[in-house]
PDB file of C-alpha atoms in Angstrom:
ATOM      1  CA  MET A   1       0.000   0.000   0.000  1.00 48.00           C
ATOM      2  CA  LYS A   2       1.396   3.364  -1.049  1.00 48.00           C
ATOM      3  CA  ILE A   3       0.859   6.422   1.131  1.00 50.00           C
ATOM      4  CA  SER A   4       1.025   9.642  -0.740  1.00 50.00           C
ATOM      5  CA  THR A   5       2.671  12.698   0.753  1.00 54.00           C
ATOM      6  CA  SER A   6      -0.669  14.503   0.667  1.00 56.00           C
ATOM      7  CA  LEU A   7      -2.449  11.718   2.560  1.00 52.00           C
ATOM      8  CA  TYR A   8       0.350  11.540   5.098  1.00 50.00           C
ATOM      9  CA  PHE A   9       0.194  15.251   5.784  1.00 56.00           C
ATOM     10  CA  ASP A  10      -3.606  15.185   6.017  1.00 56.00           C
ATOM     11  CA  ARG A  11      -3.584  12.302   8.471  1.00 60.00           C
ATOM     12  CA  SER A  12      -0.817  13.836  10.562  1.00 55.00           C
ATOM     13  CA  THR A  13      -2.545  17.214  10.694  1.00 61.00           C
ATOM     14  CA  GLN A  14      -5.798  15.518  11.715  1.00 60.00           C
ATOM     15  CA  GLN A  15      -4.085  13.602  14.512  1.00 60.00           C
ATOM     16  CA  LEU A  16      -2.306  16.717  15.792  1.00 55.00           C
ATOM     17  CA  SER A  17      -5.582  18.617  15.768  1.00 59.00           C
ATOM     18  CA  THR A  18      -7.301  15.862  17.779  1.00 63.00           C
ATOM     19  CA  VAL A  19      -4.563  15.767  20.405  1.00 58.00           C
ATOM     20  CA  GLN A  20      -4.521  19.575  20.670  1.00 58.00           C
ATOM     21  CA  SER A  21      -8.307  19.608  21.004  1.00 58.00           C
ATOM     22  CA  ASN A  22      -8.190  17.037  23.827  1.00 59.00           C
ATOM     23  CA  LEU A  23      -5.509  19.044  25.616  1.00 54.00           C
ATOM     24  CA  ALA A  24      -7.444  22.315  25.231  1.00 56.00           C
ATOM     25  CA  LYS A  25     -10.605  20.663  26.588  1.00 63.00           C
ATOM     26  CA  THR A  26      -8.758  19.346  29.657  1.00 60.00           C
ATOM     27  CA  GLN A  27      -7.172  22.760  30.282  1.00 57.00           C
ATOM     28  CA  GLU A  28     -10.608  24.400  30.018  1.00 58.00           C
ATOM     29  CA  GLN A  29     -12.014  21.933  32.525  1.00 57.00           C
ATOM     30  CA  LEU A  30      -9.191  22.711  34.941  1.00 56.00           C
ATOM     31  CA  SER A  31      -9.721  26.451  34.586  1.00 57.00           C
ATOM     32  CA  THR A  32     -13.471  26.210  35.285  1.00 60.00           C
ATOM     33  CA  GLY A  33     -13.404  23.355  37.772  1.00 55.00           C
ATOM     34  CA  LYS A  34     -16.292  21.760  35.876  1.00 62.00           C
ATOM     35  CA  ASN A  35     -16.389  18.374  34.244  1.00 60.00           C
ATOM     36  CA  ILE A  36     -19.061  19.616  31.808  1.00 61.00           C
ATOM     37  CA  VAL A  37     -18.051  22.943  30.292  1.00 57.00           C
ATOM     38  CA  LYS A  38     -20.673  22.943  27.547  1.00 60.00           C
ATOM     39  CA  PRO A  39     -23.692  20.718  26.893  1.00 56.00           C
ATOM     40  CA  SER A  40     -22.040  18.975  23.966  1.00 56.00           C
ATOM     41  CA  ASP A  41     -19.403  17.536  26.339  1.00 57.00           C
ATOM     42  CA  ALA A  42     -22.018  15.177  27.814  1.00 60.00           C
ATOM     43  CA  PRO A  43     -25.597  15.873  26.669  1.00 65.00           C
ATOM     44  CA  ASP A  44     -27.225  13.422  29.108  1.00 64.00           C
ATOM     45  CA  LYS A  45     -25.308  14.781  32.115  1.00 68.00           C
ATOM     46  CA  ALA A  46     -25.897  18.381  31.000  1.00 69.00           C
ATOM     47  CA  ALA A  47     -29.646  17.743  30.950  1.00 77.00           C
ATOM     48  CA  LEU A  48     -29.445  16.295  34.465  1.00 78.00           C
ATOM     49  CA  VAL A  49     -27.478  19.319  35.709  1.00 73.00           C
ATOM     50  CA  THR A  50     -30.111  21.644  34.231  1.00 81.00           C
ATOM     51  CA  ARG A  51     -32.879  19.773  36.074  1.00 88.00           C
ATOM     52  CA  LEU A  52     -30.905  19.856  39.323  1.00 85.00           C
ATOM     53  CA  GLN A  53     -30.300  23.598  38.981  1.00 85.00           C
ATOM     54  CA  SER A  54     -34.017  24.174  38.406  1.00 89.00           C
ATOM     55  CA  GLU A  55     -34.912  22.192  41.542  1.00 91.00           C
ATOM     56  CA  LEU A  56     -32.255  24.023  43.540  1.00 91.00           C
ATOM     57  CA  SER A  57     -33.586  27.381  42.420  1.00 91.00           C
ATOM     58  CA  ARG A  58     -37.139  26.424  43.387  1.00 93.00           C
ATOM     59  CA  ASN A  59     -36.150  25.128  46.813  1.00 92.00           C
ATOM     60  CA  THR A  60     -33.921  28.138  47.457  1.00 92.00           C
ATOM     61  CA  SER A  61     -36.943  30.324  46.737  1.00 93.00           C
ATOM     62  CA  TYR A  62     -38.902  28.368  49.357  1.00 94.00           C
ATOM     63  CA  GLN A  63     -36.072  28.917  51.826  1.00 94.00           C
ATOM     64  CA  ASP A  64     -36.171  32.682  51.215  1.00 94.00           C
ATOM     65  CA  THR A  65     -39.941  32.663  51.748  1.00 93.00           C
ATOM     66  CA  LEU A  66     -39.489  30.822  55.036  1.00 94.00           C
ATOM     67  CA  LYS A  67     -36.927  33.368  56.195  1.00 93.00           C
ATOM     68  CA  SER A  68     -39.353  36.203  55.472  1.00 91.00           C
ATOM     69  CA  ALA A  69     -42.179  34.315  57.181  1.00 92.00           C
ATOM     70  CA  ASN A  70     -39.991  33.684  60.217  1.00 93.00           C
ATOM     71  CA  VAL A  71     -39.165  37.394  60.537  1.00 92.00           C
ATOM     72  CA  ARG A  72     -42.838  38.378  60.258  1.00 92.00           C
ATOM     73  CA  LEU A  73     -44.118  35.708  62.652  1.00 94.00           C
ATOM     74  CA  THR A  74     -41.398  36.539  65.171  1.00 94.00           C
ATOM     75  CA  SER A  75     -42.492  40.185  65.033  1.00 94.00           C
ATOM     76  CA  GLU A  76     -46.107  39.101  65.649  1.00 95.00           C
ATOM     77  CA  GLU A  77     -45.000  36.923  68.544  1.00 96.00           C
ATOM     78  CA  THR A  78     -43.061  39.797  70.115  1.00 96.00           C
ATOM     79  CA  ALA A  79     -46.017  42.188  69.769  1.00 96.00           C
ATOM     80  CA  LEU A  80     -48.424  39.679  71.345  1.00 97.00           C
ATOM     81  CA  LYS A  81     -46.058  38.813  74.202  1.00 97.00           C
ATOM     82  CA  ASN A  82     -45.635  42.496  75.020  1.00 97.00           C
ATOM     83  CA  THR A  83     -49.418  42.953  74.853  1.00 97.00           C
ATOM     84  CA  SER A  84     -49.856  40.078  77.290  1.00 96.00           C
ATOM     85  CA  ASP A  85     -47.405  41.702  79.718  1.00 97.00           C
ATOM     86  CA  VAL A  86     -49.243  45.017  79.489  1.00 97.00           C
ATOM     87  CA  LEU A  87     -52.602  43.317  80.141  1.00 97.00           C
ATOM     88  CA  TYR A  88     -51.201  41.730  83.283  1.00 96.00           C
ATOM     89  CA  ARG A  89     -50.185  45.192  84.473  1.00 96.00           C
ATOM     90  CA  ILE A  90     -53.630  46.594  83.656  1.00 96.00           C
ATOM     91  CA  LYS A  91     -55.240  43.818  85.710  1.00 96.00           C
ATOM     92  CA  GLU A  92     -52.924  44.606  88.641  1.00 95.00           C
ATOM     93  CA  LEU A  93     -53.955  48.246  88.456  1.00 95.00           C
ATOM     94  CA  ALA A  94     -57.642  47.309  88.217  1.00 95.00           C
ATOM     95  CA  VAL A  95     -57.362  45.157  91.342  1.00 94.00           C
ATOM     96  CA  GLN A  96     -55.616  48.057  93.023  1.00 92.00           C
ATOM     97  CA  GLY A  97     -58.394  50.396  91.861  1.00 90.00           C
ATOM     98  CA  ALA A  98     -60.998  48.127  93.460  1.00 89.00           C
ATOM     99  CA  ASN A  99     -59.637  49.066  96.890  1.00 88.00           C
ATOM    100  CA  ASP A 100     -62.218  51.228  98.729  1.00 83.00           C
ATOM    101  CA  THR A 101     -59.489  53.049 100.630  1.00 84.00           C
ATOM    102  CA  LEU A 102     -58.140  54.838  97.527  1.00 87.00           C
ATOM    103  CA  SER A 103     -58.712  58.546  97.340  1.00 89.00           C
ATOM    104  CA  PRO A 104     -60.139  60.174  94.177  1.00 89.00           C
ATOM    105  CA  GLN A 105     -56.626  61.441  93.370  1.00 92.00           C
ATOM    106  CA  ASP A 106     -55.228  57.926  93.715  1.00 92.00           C
ATOM    107  CA  ARG A 107     -57.946  56.557  91.445  1.00 92.00           C
ATOM    108  CA  GLN A 108     -57.183  59.253  88.922  1.00 93.00           C
ATOM    109  CA  SER A 109     -53.508  58.283  88.904  1.00 94.00           C
ATOM    110  CA  VAL A 110     -54.307  54.573  88.530  1.00 94.00           C
ATOM    111  CA  ALA A 111     -56.751  55.227  85.679  1.00 94.00           C
ATOM    112  CA  LEU A 112     -54.268  57.540  83.968  1.00 95.00           C
ATOM    113  CA  GLU A 113     -51.666  54.759  83.918  1.00 95.00           C
ATOM    114  CA  MET A 114     -54.271  52.299  82.645  1.00 96.00           C
ATOM    115  CA  LYS A 115     -55.194  54.576  79.746  1.00 94.00           C
ATOM    116  CA  GLY A 116     -51.518  55.022  78.947  1.00 95.00           C
ATOM    117  CA  LEU A 117     -51.130  51.247  78.849  1.00 96.00           C
ATOM    118  CA  ARG A 118     -54.180  51.033  76.577  1.00 96.00           C
ATOM    119  CA  GLU A 119     -52.429  53.368  74.145  1.00 95.00           C
ATOM    120  CA  GLN A 120     -49.329  51.210  74.358  1.00 96.00           C
ATOM    121  CA  ILE A 121     -51.365  48.136  73.404  1.00 96.00           C
ATOM    122  CA  MET A 122     -52.829  50.016  70.458  1.00 96.00           C
ATOM    123  CA  SER A 123     -49.305  50.831  69.320  1.00 96.00           C
ATOM    124  CA  LEU A 124     -48.403  47.142  69.592  1.00 96.00           C
ATOM    125  CA  ALA A 125     -51.542  46.194  67.639  1.00 96.00           C
ATOM    126  CA  ASN A 126     -50.312  48.513  64.862  1.00 96.00           C
ATOM    127  CA  SER A 127     -46.825  46.995  64.771  1.00 95.00           C
ATOM    128  CA  GLN A 128     -45.046  46.820  61.420  1.00 93.00           C
ATOM    129  CA  ASP A 129     -42.550  44.383  59.953  1.00 88.00           C
ATOM    130  CA  SER A 130     -39.145  45.269  58.516  1.00 83.00           C
ATOM    131  CA  ASN A 131     -40.792  46.236  55.204  1.00 85.00           C
ATOM    132  CA  GLY A 132     -43.224  48.635  56.834  1.00 89.00           C
ATOM    133  CA  ASN A 133     -46.242  46.326  56.471  1.00 92.00           C
ATOM    134  CA  PHE A 134     -48.743  46.320  59.330  1.00 95.00           C
ATOM    135  CA  LEU A 135     -48.768  42.906  60.979  1.00 95.00           C
ATOM    136  CA  PHE A 136     -52.397  42.587  62.024  1.00 95.00           C
ATOM    137  CA  SER A 137     -54.237  44.257  59.115  1.00 94.00           C
ATOM    138  CA  GLY A 138     -54.940  41.090  57.154  1.00 92.00           C
ATOM    139  CA  SER A 139     -54.284  41.713  53.475  1.00 91.00           C
ATOM    140  CA  ARG A 140     -54.525  45.503  53.946  1.00 93.00           C
ATOM    141  CA  THR A 141     -50.928  45.707  55.028  1.00 91.00           C
ATOM    142  CA  GLY A 142     -50.535  49.316  53.936  1.00 92.00           C
ATOM    143  CA  GLN A 143     -52.793  50.780  56.624  1.00 93.00           C
ATOM    144  CA  PRO A 144     -52.814  50.492  60.432  1.00 95.00           C
ATOM    145  CA  ALA A 145     -54.887  47.663  61.831  1.00 95.00           C
ATOM    146  CA  PHE A 146     -56.629  49.918  64.366  1.00 95.00           C
ATOM    147  CA  ALA A 147     -57.543  53.601  64.225  1.00 94.00           C
ATOM    148  CA  GLN A 148     -58.978  55.918  66.868  1.00 91.00           C
ATOM    149  CA  ASP A 149     -61.490  58.644  66.046  1.00 89.00           C
ATOM    150  CA  ALA A 150     -61.981  62.025  67.711  1.00 86.00           C
ATOM    151  CA  THR A 151     -64.248  60.522  70.391  1.00 86.00           C
ATOM    152  CA  GLY A 152     -61.614  57.949  71.348  1.00 84.00           C
ATOM    153  CA  ARG A 153     -63.451  55.020  69.794  1.00 90.00           C
ATOM    154  CA  VAL A 154     -61.131  52.453  68.187  1.00 93.00           C
ATOM    155  CA  SER A 155     -62.149  50.561  65.055  1.00 93.00           C
ATOM    156  CA  TYR A 156     -60.519  47.764  63.092  1.00 95.00           C
ATOM    157  CA  GLN A 157     -59.424  48.862  59.595  1.00 94.00           C
ATOM    158  CA  GLY A 158     -58.007  45.609  58.315  1.00 92.00           C
ATOM    159  CA  ASP A 159     -59.816  42.623  56.822  1.00 91.00           C
ATOM    160  CA  GLN A 160     -60.179  38.971  57.752  1.00 91.00           C
ATOM    161  CA  SER A 161     -57.795  37.602  55.122  1.00 90.00           C
ATOM    162  CA  ARG A 162     -55.341  34.956  56.248  1.00 89.00           C
ATOM    163  CA  MET A 163     -52.504  35.104  53.748  1.00 89.00           C
ATOM    164  CA  LYS A 164     -50.816  31.832  52.816  1.00 89.00           C
ATOM    165  CA  VAL A 165     -47.485  31.246  51.099  1.00 90.00           C
ATOM    166  CA  ASN A 166     -45.899  28.241  49.385  1.00 91.00           C
ATOM    167  CA  VAL A 167     -43.023  26.827  51.415  1.00 90.00           C
ATOM    168  CA  GLY A 168     -42.693  23.553  49.515  1.00 88.00           C
ATOM    169  CA  ASP A 169     -43.926  21.767  46.434  1.00 87.00           C
ATOM    170  CA  ASN A 170     -46.935  20.506  48.399  1.00 86.00           C
ATOM    171  CA  ARG A 171     -46.822  22.709  51.502  1.00 88.00           C
ATOM    172  CA  ARG A 172     -48.508  26.031  52.293  1.00 89.00           C
ATOM    173  CA  MET A 173     -48.592  27.901  55.589  1.00 90.00           C
ATOM    174  CA  ASN A 174     -50.161  30.945  57.242  1.00 86.00           C
ATOM    175  CA  LEU A 175     -48.191  34.163  57.004  1.00 87.00           C
ATOM    176  CA  ASN A 176     -50.286  36.455  59.188  1.00 89.00           C
ATOM    177  CA  MET A 177     -52.870  36.816  61.919  1.00 91.00           C
ATOM    178  CA  THR A 178     -55.705  39.302  61.678  1.00 93.00           C
ATOM    179  CA  GLY A 179     -56.253  41.907  64.372  1.00 93.00           C
ATOM    180  CA  THR A 180     -59.680  40.547  65.298  1.00 93.00           C
ATOM    181  CA  ASP A 181     -58.202  37.064  65.852  1.00 93.00           C
ATOM    182  CA  ALA A 182     -55.717  38.361  68.410  1.00 93.00           C
ATOM    183  CA  PHE A 183     -57.373  41.457  69.877  1.00 95.00           C
ATOM    184  CA  VAL A 184     -60.724  39.781  70.451  1.00 94.00           C
ATOM    185  CA  ARG A 185     -64.107  41.113  71.480  1.00 93.00           C
ATOM    186  CA  VAL A 186     -65.633  40.134  74.811  1.00 93.00           C
ATOM    187  CA  THR A 187     -69.228  39.320  75.605  1.00 91.00           C
ATOM    188  CA  ARG A 188     -70.856  41.618  78.150  1.00 90.00           C
ATOM    189  CA  THR A 189     -74.174  41.050  79.938  1.00 84.00           C
ATOM    190  CA  ASP A 190     -76.070  44.225  80.862  1.00 78.00           C
ATOM    191  CA  ASP A 191     -78.456  44.835  83.758  1.00 75.00           C
ATOM    192  CA  LYS A 192     -81.368  43.410  81.767  1.00 80.00           C
ATOM    193  CA  GLY A 193     -79.549  40.175  80.972  1.00 79.00           C
ATOM    194  CA  ALA A 194     -78.925  41.035  77.320  1.00 85.00           C
ATOM    195  CA  GLN A 195     -75.539  40.091  75.890  1.00 89.00           C
ATOM    196  CA  THR A 196     -73.571  42.416  73.644  1.00 90.00           C
ATOM    197  CA  GLY A 197     -70.143  42.260  72.076  1.00 89.00           C
ATOM    198  CA  VAL A 198     -67.598  44.818  73.232  1.00 92.00           C
ATOM    199  CA  ASP A 199     -64.377  45.369  71.331  1.00 93.00           C
ATOM    200  CA  PHE A 200     -60.952  45.004  72.888  1.00 95.00           C
ATOM    201  CA  PHE A 201     -60.084  48.657  73.369  1.00 95.00           C
ATOM    202  CA  GLN A 202     -63.574  49.721  74.464  1.00 94.00           C
ATOM    203  CA  SER A 203     -63.428  47.165  77.254  1.00 95.00           C
ATOM    204  CA  LEU A 204     -60.123  48.588  78.511  1.00 96.00           C
ATOM    205  CA  ASN A 205     -61.439  52.145  78.261  1.00 95.00           C
ATOM    206  CA  ASP A 206     -64.590  51.262  80.243  1.00 95.00           C
ATOM    207  CA  LEU A 207     -62.448  49.643  82.935  1.00 95.00           C
ATOM    208  CA  ALA A 208     -60.311  52.764  83.317  1.00 95.00           C
ATOM    209  CA  ASN A 209     -63.441  54.941  83.570  1.00 94.00           C
ATOM    210  CA  ALA A 210     -64.877  52.604  86.204  1.00 94.00           C
ATOM    211  CA  VAL A 211     -61.712  53.021  88.270  1.00 94.00           C
ATOM    212  CA  ILE A 212     -61.997  56.809  88.036  1.00 93.00           C
ATOM    213  CA  SER A 213     -65.613  56.763  89.247  1.00 91.00           C
ATOM    214  CA  GLY A 214     -65.018  54.071  91.859  1.00 90.00           C
ATOM    215  CA  ASP A 215     -67.716  51.871  90.298  1.00 92.00           C
ATOM    216  CA  MET A 216     -66.878  48.574  91.998  1.00 92.00           C
ATOM    217  CA  THR A 217     -69.394  46.567  89.980  1.00 91.00           C
ATOM    218  CA  ASN A 218     -67.959  47.660  86.656  1.00 93.00           C
ATOM    219  CA  ILE A 219     -64.406  47.322  87.953  1.00 94.00           C
ATOM    220  CA  GLN A 220     -65.063  43.674  88.802  1.00 93.00           C
ATOM    221  CA  ARG A 221     -66.752  43.188  85.450  1.00 93.00           C
ATOM    222  CA  GLY A 222     -63.751  44.786  83.734  1.00 94.00           C
ATOM    223  CA  ILE A 223     -61.298  42.550  85.585  1.00 95.00           C
ATOM    224  CA  GLY A 224     -63.194  39.529  84.271  1.00 94.00           C
ATOM    225  CA  GLU A 225     -63.157  40.988  80.766  1.00 95.00           C
ATOM    226  CA  VAL A 226     -59.381  41.491  80.971  1.00 96.00           C
ATOM    227  CA  ASP A 227     -59.096  37.743  81.560  1.00 95.00           C
ATOM    228  CA  GLY A 228     -61.076  37.199  78.346  1.00 95.00           C
ATOM    229  CA  LEU A 229     -58.818  39.627  76.461  1.00 96.00           C
ATOM    230  CA  GLN A 230     -55.794  37.822  77.848  1.00 96.00           C
ATOM    231  CA  ASN A 231     -57.169  34.487  76.626  1.00 96.00           C
ATOM    232  CA  GLY A 232     -57.516  35.924  73.122  1.00 95.00           C
ATOM    233  CA  ILE A 233     -53.885  37.062  73.167  1.00 96.00           C
ATOM    234  CA  SER A 234     -52.784  33.665  74.525  1.00 96.00           C
ATOM    235  CA  ASN A 235     -54.639  31.871  71.736  1.00 95.00           C
ATOM    236  CA  GLY A 236     -53.005  34.198  69.220  1.00 95.00           C
ATOM    237  CA  LEU A 237     -49.580  33.405  70.678  1.00 95.00           C
ATOM    238  CA  ALA A 238     -50.334  29.684  70.450  1.00 95.00           C
ATOM    239  CA  GLN A 239     -51.245  30.032  66.768  1.00 94.00           C
ATOM    240  CA  VAL A 240     -48.123  32.054  65.986  1.00 94.00           C
ATOM    241  CA  GLY A 241     -46.014  29.541  67.897  1.00 93.00           C
ATOM    242  CA  SER A 242     -47.532  26.735  65.839  1.00 93.00           C
ATOM    243  CA  ASP A 243     -46.741  28.603  62.616  1.00 93.00           C
ATOM    244  CA  LEU A 244     -43.156  29.186  63.781  1.00 94.00           C
ATOM    245  CA  SER A 245     -42.837  25.456  64.439  1.00 93.00           C
ATOM    246  CA  VAL A 246     -43.928  24.830  60.844  1.00 92.00           C
ATOM    247  CA  VAL A 247     -41.221  27.261  59.701  1.00 94.00           C
ATOM    248  CA  ASP A 248     -38.535  25.428  61.688  1.00 94.00           C
ATOM    249  CA  LEU A 249     -39.659  21.996  60.507  1.00 93.00           C
ATOM    250  CA  GLN A 250     -39.966  22.985  56.854  1.00 94.00           C
ATOM    251  CA  THR A 251     -36.613  24.794  56.982  1.00 94.00           C
ATOM    252  CA  SER A 252     -34.957  21.592  58.185  1.00 94.00           C
ATOM    253  CA  VAL A 253     -36.640  19.595  55.421  1.00 93.00           C
ATOM    254  CA  LEU A 254     -35.552  22.063  52.731  1.00 93.00           C
ATOM    255  CA  ASP A 255     -31.997  22.213  54.088  1.00 93.00           C
ATOM    256  CA  GLU A 256     -31.725  18.447  53.647  1.00 93.00           C
ATOM    257  CA  VAL A 257     -33.248  18.588  50.160  1.00 92.00           C
ATOM    258  CA  VAL A 258     -30.913  21.389  49.050  1.00 92.00           C
ATOM    259  CA  LEU A 259     -27.875  19.566  50.475  1.00 91.00           C
ATOM    260  CA  ARG A 260     -28.851  16.393  48.607  1.00 91.00           C
ATOM    261  CA  LEU A 261     -29.370  18.283  45.344  1.00 89.00           C
ATOM    262  CA  LYS A 262     -26.049  20.110  45.665  1.00 85.00           C
ATOM    263  CA  THR A 263     -24.244  16.862  46.426  1.00 84.00           C
ATOM    264  CA  THR A 264     -25.773  15.194  43.385  1.00 83.00           C
ATOM    265  CA  GLN A 265     -24.948  18.191  41.193  1.00 74.00           C
ATOM    266  CA  SER A 266     -21.375  18.189  42.463  1.00 72.00           C
ATOM    267  CA  ASP A 267     -20.974  14.480  41.717  1.00 72.00           C
ATOM    268  CA  VAL A 268     -22.167  15.022  38.145  1.00 70.00           C
ATOM    269  CA  GLU A 269     -20.677  18.400  37.333  1.00 69.00           C
ATOM    270  CA  ASP A 270     -17.561  19.018  39.421  1.00 59.00           C
ATOM    271  CA  LEU A 271     -14.143  18.043  38.084  1.00 59.00           C
ATOM    272  CA  ASP A 272     -11.857  15.374  39.535  1.00 53.00           C
ATOM    273  CA  TYR A 273      -8.689  17.480  39.577  1.00 54.00           C
ATOM    274  CA  THR A 274      -6.321  14.545  40.108  1.00 67.00           C
ATOM    275  CA  ALA A 275      -7.686  12.653  37.109  1.00 61.00           C
ATOM    276  CA  ALA A 276      -7.804  15.834  35.002  1.00 57.00           C
ATOM    277  CA  ILE A 277      -4.191  16.784  35.741  1.00 64.00           C
ATOM    278  CA  THR A 278      -3.053  13.238  34.941  1.00 71.00           C
ATOM    279  CA  LYS A 279      -4.964  13.353  31.659  1.00 66.00           C
ATOM    280  CA  MET A 280      -3.521  16.781  30.799  1.00 60.00           C
ATOM    281  CA  ASN A 281       0.032  15.502  31.332  1.00 62.00           C
ATOM    282  CA  LYS A 282      -0.712  12.514  29.082  1.00 68.00           C
ATOM    283  CA  ASP A 283      -2.189  14.784  26.422  1.00 61.00           C
ATOM    284  CA  GLN A 284       0.865  17.053  26.572  1.00 65.00           C
ATOM    285  CA  LEU A 285       3.205  14.088  26.148  1.00 62.00           C
ATOM    286  CA  ALA A 286       1.099  12.764  23.279  1.00 62.00           C
ATOM    287  CA  LEU A 287       1.147  16.179  21.594  1.00 56.00           C
ATOM    288  CA  GLU A 288       4.903  16.557  21.997  1.00 58.00           C
ATOM    289  CA  ALA A 289       5.470  13.029  20.628  1.00 59.00           C
ATOM    290  CA  ALA A 290       3.178  13.625  17.670  1.00 59.00           C
ATOM    291  CA  GLN A 291       4.840  16.953  16.868  1.00 57.00           C
ATOM    292  CA  SER A 292       8.324  15.421  17.121  1.00 60.00           C
ATOM    293  CA  SER A 293       7.510  12.410  14.948  1.00 58.00           C
ATOM    294  CA  PHE A 294       5.725  14.602  12.392  1.00 56.00           C
ATOM    295  CA  SER A 295       8.715  16.928  12.266  1.00 57.00           C
ATOM    296  CA  LYS A 296      11.175  14.069  11.648  1.00 55.00           C
ATOM    297  CA  ILE A 297       9.094  12.101   9.165  1.00 56.00           C
ATOM    298  CA  SER A 298       8.096  15.181   7.179  1.00 55.00           C
ATOM    299  CA  GLN A 299      11.807  15.811   6.455  1.00 55.00           C
ATOM    300  CA  MET A 300      12.317  12.363   4.959  1.00 52.00           C
ATOM    301  CA  SER A 301      12.465  12.038   1.139  1.00 51.00           C
ATOM    302  CA  LEU A 302      13.788   9.545  -1.455  1.00 46.00           C
ATOM    303  CA  PHE A 303      16.441  11.987  -2.709  1.00 44.00           C
ATOM    304  CA  LYS A 304      18.175  11.928   0.681  1.00 50.00           C
ATOM    305  CA  PHE A 305      18.593   8.162   0.471  1.00 48.00           C
ATOM    306  CA  LEU A 306      19.868   8.365  -3.153  1.00 47.00           C
ATOM    307  CA  ASN A 307      22.520  10.795  -2.104  1.00 50.00           C
TER     308      ASN A 307
END
């Protein structure tokens, strides 16, 4: 079989190009730290990496949502705990105001502190999160949950919406608590036996006025109503605590999922540096050998042997 000079040069050039291409690919892998630099390197593995990245992105989004939910729920918990503490103080003052030995001036001082505490609770009920959204306004997060008119009457301005967010592919959770769920109304029975609903802040205001006037009957009624208000706050705290437990549990689940996905992605995509360096050294030796042999053989001709 005769090999023409043209065929020899074509074959040699093709072999050199292949070796150089292999070396360049290995060097590119080393520079990026990735086993798959472009999809054509391994189409099946590239498709798997794309799916893993999509799942990671989705689960990372859930993690961010949980972080935001945790911040909001923690703010709600803090506001309700502080409200509970203030209610305990109001009850102490009411019991003190039920003492017949207090002078009118003393009653005035006690009632003044009670009304100040009522204003403090209203401020807590209108707490905002780090983004300036009102915590207890339902979906109307841009306006305060409670507002007071010129006569001192407080009304709820929010709605009854319980917002839910996705924290997993098949998991949703509550993000908020409405003002009426936490700052509950109490049932009051009048002298005729009729029952009426009295809102949270009106009950506290009536109690303070009863202390001022020394109305023992209404003071005792108000003390009982404070217990009902306290129960509403306690129930609200229990609900927020339950939601925070969901946050902790789901965060742990997502952390494990994300770790598993990243581990799988690393196994598929990340480069084995030891194997890559060994391969690069082999490719360099192969290239040097091919270049040397091509250089020597290309100089050979029949005329040199005839001479």
